[in-house]
Coordinates of C-alpha atoms and ligand atoms in Angstrom, one line a residue:
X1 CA -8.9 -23.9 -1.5
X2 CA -6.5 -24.3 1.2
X3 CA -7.4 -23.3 4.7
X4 CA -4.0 -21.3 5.1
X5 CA -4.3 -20.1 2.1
X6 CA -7.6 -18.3 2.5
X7 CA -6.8 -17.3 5.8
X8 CA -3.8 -15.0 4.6
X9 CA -5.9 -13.8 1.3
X10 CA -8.6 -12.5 3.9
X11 CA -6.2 -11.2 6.2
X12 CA -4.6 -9.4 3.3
X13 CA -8.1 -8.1 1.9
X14 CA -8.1 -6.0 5.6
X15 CA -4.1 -5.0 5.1
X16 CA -5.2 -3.0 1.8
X17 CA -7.9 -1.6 3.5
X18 CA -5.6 -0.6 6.2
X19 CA -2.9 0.7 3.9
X20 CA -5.7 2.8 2.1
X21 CA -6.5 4.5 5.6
X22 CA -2.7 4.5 6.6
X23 CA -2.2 6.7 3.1
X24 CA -5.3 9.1 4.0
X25 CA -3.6 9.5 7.2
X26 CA -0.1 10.7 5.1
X27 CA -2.6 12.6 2.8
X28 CA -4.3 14.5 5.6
X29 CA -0.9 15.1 7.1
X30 CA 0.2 17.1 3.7
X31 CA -3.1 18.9 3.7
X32 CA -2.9 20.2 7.6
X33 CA 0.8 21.8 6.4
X34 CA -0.3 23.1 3.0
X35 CA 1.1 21.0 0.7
X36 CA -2.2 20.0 -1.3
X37 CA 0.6 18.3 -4.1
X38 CA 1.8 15.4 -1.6
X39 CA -1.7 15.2 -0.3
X40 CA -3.4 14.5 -3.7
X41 CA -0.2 11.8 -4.6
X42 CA -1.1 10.2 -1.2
X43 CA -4.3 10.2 -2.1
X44 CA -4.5 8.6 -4.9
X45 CA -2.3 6.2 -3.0
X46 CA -5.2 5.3 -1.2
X47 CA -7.5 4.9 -3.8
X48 CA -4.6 2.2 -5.4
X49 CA -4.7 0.3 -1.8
X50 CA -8.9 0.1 -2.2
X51 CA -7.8 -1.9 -5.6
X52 CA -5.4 -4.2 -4.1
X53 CA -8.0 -4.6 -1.6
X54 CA -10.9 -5.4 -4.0
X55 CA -8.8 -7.6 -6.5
X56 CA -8.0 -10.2 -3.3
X57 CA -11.8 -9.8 -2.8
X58 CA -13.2 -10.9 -6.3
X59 CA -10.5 -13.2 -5.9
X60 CA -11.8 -15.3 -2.9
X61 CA -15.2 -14.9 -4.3
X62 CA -14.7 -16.8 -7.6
X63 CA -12.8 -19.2 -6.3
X64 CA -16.2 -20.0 -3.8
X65 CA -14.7 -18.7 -0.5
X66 CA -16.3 -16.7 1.8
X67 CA -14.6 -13.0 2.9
X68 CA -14.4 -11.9 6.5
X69 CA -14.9 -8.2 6.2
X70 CA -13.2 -7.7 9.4
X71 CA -12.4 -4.9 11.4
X72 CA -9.4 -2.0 9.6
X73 CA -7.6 -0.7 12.6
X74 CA -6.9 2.6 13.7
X75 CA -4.4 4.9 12.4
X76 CA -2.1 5.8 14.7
X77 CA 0.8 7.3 13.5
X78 CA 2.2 10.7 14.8
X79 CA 3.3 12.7 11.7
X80 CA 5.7 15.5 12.3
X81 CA 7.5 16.2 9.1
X82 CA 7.4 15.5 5.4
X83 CA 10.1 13.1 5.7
X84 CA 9.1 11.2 8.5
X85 CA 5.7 10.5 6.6
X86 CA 7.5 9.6 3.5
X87 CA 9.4 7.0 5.6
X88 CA 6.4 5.8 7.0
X89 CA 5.1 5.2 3.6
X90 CA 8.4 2.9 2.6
X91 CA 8.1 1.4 6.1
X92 CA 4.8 -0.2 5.4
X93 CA 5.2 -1.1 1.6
X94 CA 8.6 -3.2 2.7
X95 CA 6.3 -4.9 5.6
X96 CA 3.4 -6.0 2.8
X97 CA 6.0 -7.0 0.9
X98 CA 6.9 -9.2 3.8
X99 CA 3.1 -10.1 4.0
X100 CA 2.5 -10.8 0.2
X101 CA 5.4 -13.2 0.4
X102 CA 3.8 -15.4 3.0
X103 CA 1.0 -16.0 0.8
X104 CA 2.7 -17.1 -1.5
X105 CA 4.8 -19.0 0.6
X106 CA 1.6 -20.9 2.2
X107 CA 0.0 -21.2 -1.4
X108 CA 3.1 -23.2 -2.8
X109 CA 3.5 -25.4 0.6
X110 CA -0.7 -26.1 -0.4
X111 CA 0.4 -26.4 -4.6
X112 CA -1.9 -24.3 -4.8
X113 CA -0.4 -23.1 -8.4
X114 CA -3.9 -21.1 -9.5
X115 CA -2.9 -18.4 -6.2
X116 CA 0.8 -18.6 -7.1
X117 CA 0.1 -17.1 -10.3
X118 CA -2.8 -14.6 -9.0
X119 CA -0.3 -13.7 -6.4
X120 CA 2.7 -12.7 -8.9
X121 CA 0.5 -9.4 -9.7
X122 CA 1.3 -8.4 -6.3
X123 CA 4.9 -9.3 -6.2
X124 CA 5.6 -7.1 -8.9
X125 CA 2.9 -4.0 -7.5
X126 CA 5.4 -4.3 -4.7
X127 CA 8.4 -3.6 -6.3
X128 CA 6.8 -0.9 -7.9
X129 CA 5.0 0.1 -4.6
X130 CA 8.5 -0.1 -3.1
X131 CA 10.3 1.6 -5.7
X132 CA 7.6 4.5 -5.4
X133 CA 7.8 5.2 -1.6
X134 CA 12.0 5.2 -2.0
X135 CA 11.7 7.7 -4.3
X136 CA 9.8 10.0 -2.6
X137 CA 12.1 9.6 0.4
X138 CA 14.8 10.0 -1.9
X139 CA 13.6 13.5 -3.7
X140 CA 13.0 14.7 -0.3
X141 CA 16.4 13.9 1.1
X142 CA 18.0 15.3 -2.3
X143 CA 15.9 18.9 -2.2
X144 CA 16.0 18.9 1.7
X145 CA 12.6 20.1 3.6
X146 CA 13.0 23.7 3.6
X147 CA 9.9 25.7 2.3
X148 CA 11.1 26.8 -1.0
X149 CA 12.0 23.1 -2.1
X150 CA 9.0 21.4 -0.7
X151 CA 6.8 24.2 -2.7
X152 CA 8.5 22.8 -5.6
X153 CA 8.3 19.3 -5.1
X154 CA 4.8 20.0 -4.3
X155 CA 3.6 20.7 -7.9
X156 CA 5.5 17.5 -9.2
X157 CA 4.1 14.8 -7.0
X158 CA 0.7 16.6 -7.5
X159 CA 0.8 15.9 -11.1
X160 CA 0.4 12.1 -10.8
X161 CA -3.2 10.8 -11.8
X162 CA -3.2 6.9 -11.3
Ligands
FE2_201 FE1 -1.2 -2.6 -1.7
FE2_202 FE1 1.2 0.8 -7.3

């Protein structure tokens, strides 16, 4: 494969891993300010990242390349409200957006058409990824973050399984 190529796929194995501790950061956030709901969507956020993560993985592996298990960075954001950490999470999915897109920007420079298509399962994730974290921003915008609403919100968002 393309040096380039494999370069960004490996750097993009560590982003997932960084999202997955970025969203246990969110989910902690919820837990510390009793909202257990957010905390378990957020979550299983994380778990989704660890996927996105291990699919690039398997990826590099059966195509023969090797994967630099590099160092996942700290995370250092400073959550203050349920809002904020909802913007946060849309934040971050528009940036891998960015990211995903430079993969597949390097892979059709290399024709490198067997990535492409690997690559356009993550350009549609990231829509839905995208579509996800707007909504939550959304619904908390709509209901406001006064106790009673966020009680109620809380039992929605804590519904979702996968
Ligand atoms: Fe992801
Ligand atoms: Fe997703």
């Amino acid at each position: 494969m393309n040096k380039k190529v494999v370069d960004l796929l490996n750097a993009q194995v560590n982003k997932e891993f960084f999202s997955a501790y970025l969203y246990l950061g969110i989910s902690k956030f919820f837990t510390k300010i009793n909202l257990p709901g957010f905390a378990s969507w957020y979550k299983v956020q994380a778990q989704e990242e660890q996927e996105h993560a291990m699919k690039i993985y398997d990826y590099l592996l059966d195509n023969d390349e090797d994967v630099s298990l590099d160092q996942i960075a700290k995370v250092k954001v400073n959550l203050k409200t349920p809002l904020a950490a909802a913007k946060e999470a849309d934040k971050h999915e528009h940036y891998i957006t960015g990211e995903i897109e430079k993969i597949m920007d390097a892979a059709i420079e290399a024709k490198d058409y067997r990535t492409q298509l690997f690559l356009n399962w993550f350009i549609t994730e990231q829509e839905e990824e995208e579509r996800n974290s707007k909504d939550m921003v959304v619904k908390i915008e709509m209901l406001g973050d006064d106790c009673k609403s966020l009680y109620l919100l809380d039992k929605e968002v804590g519904s979702r399984k996968g």
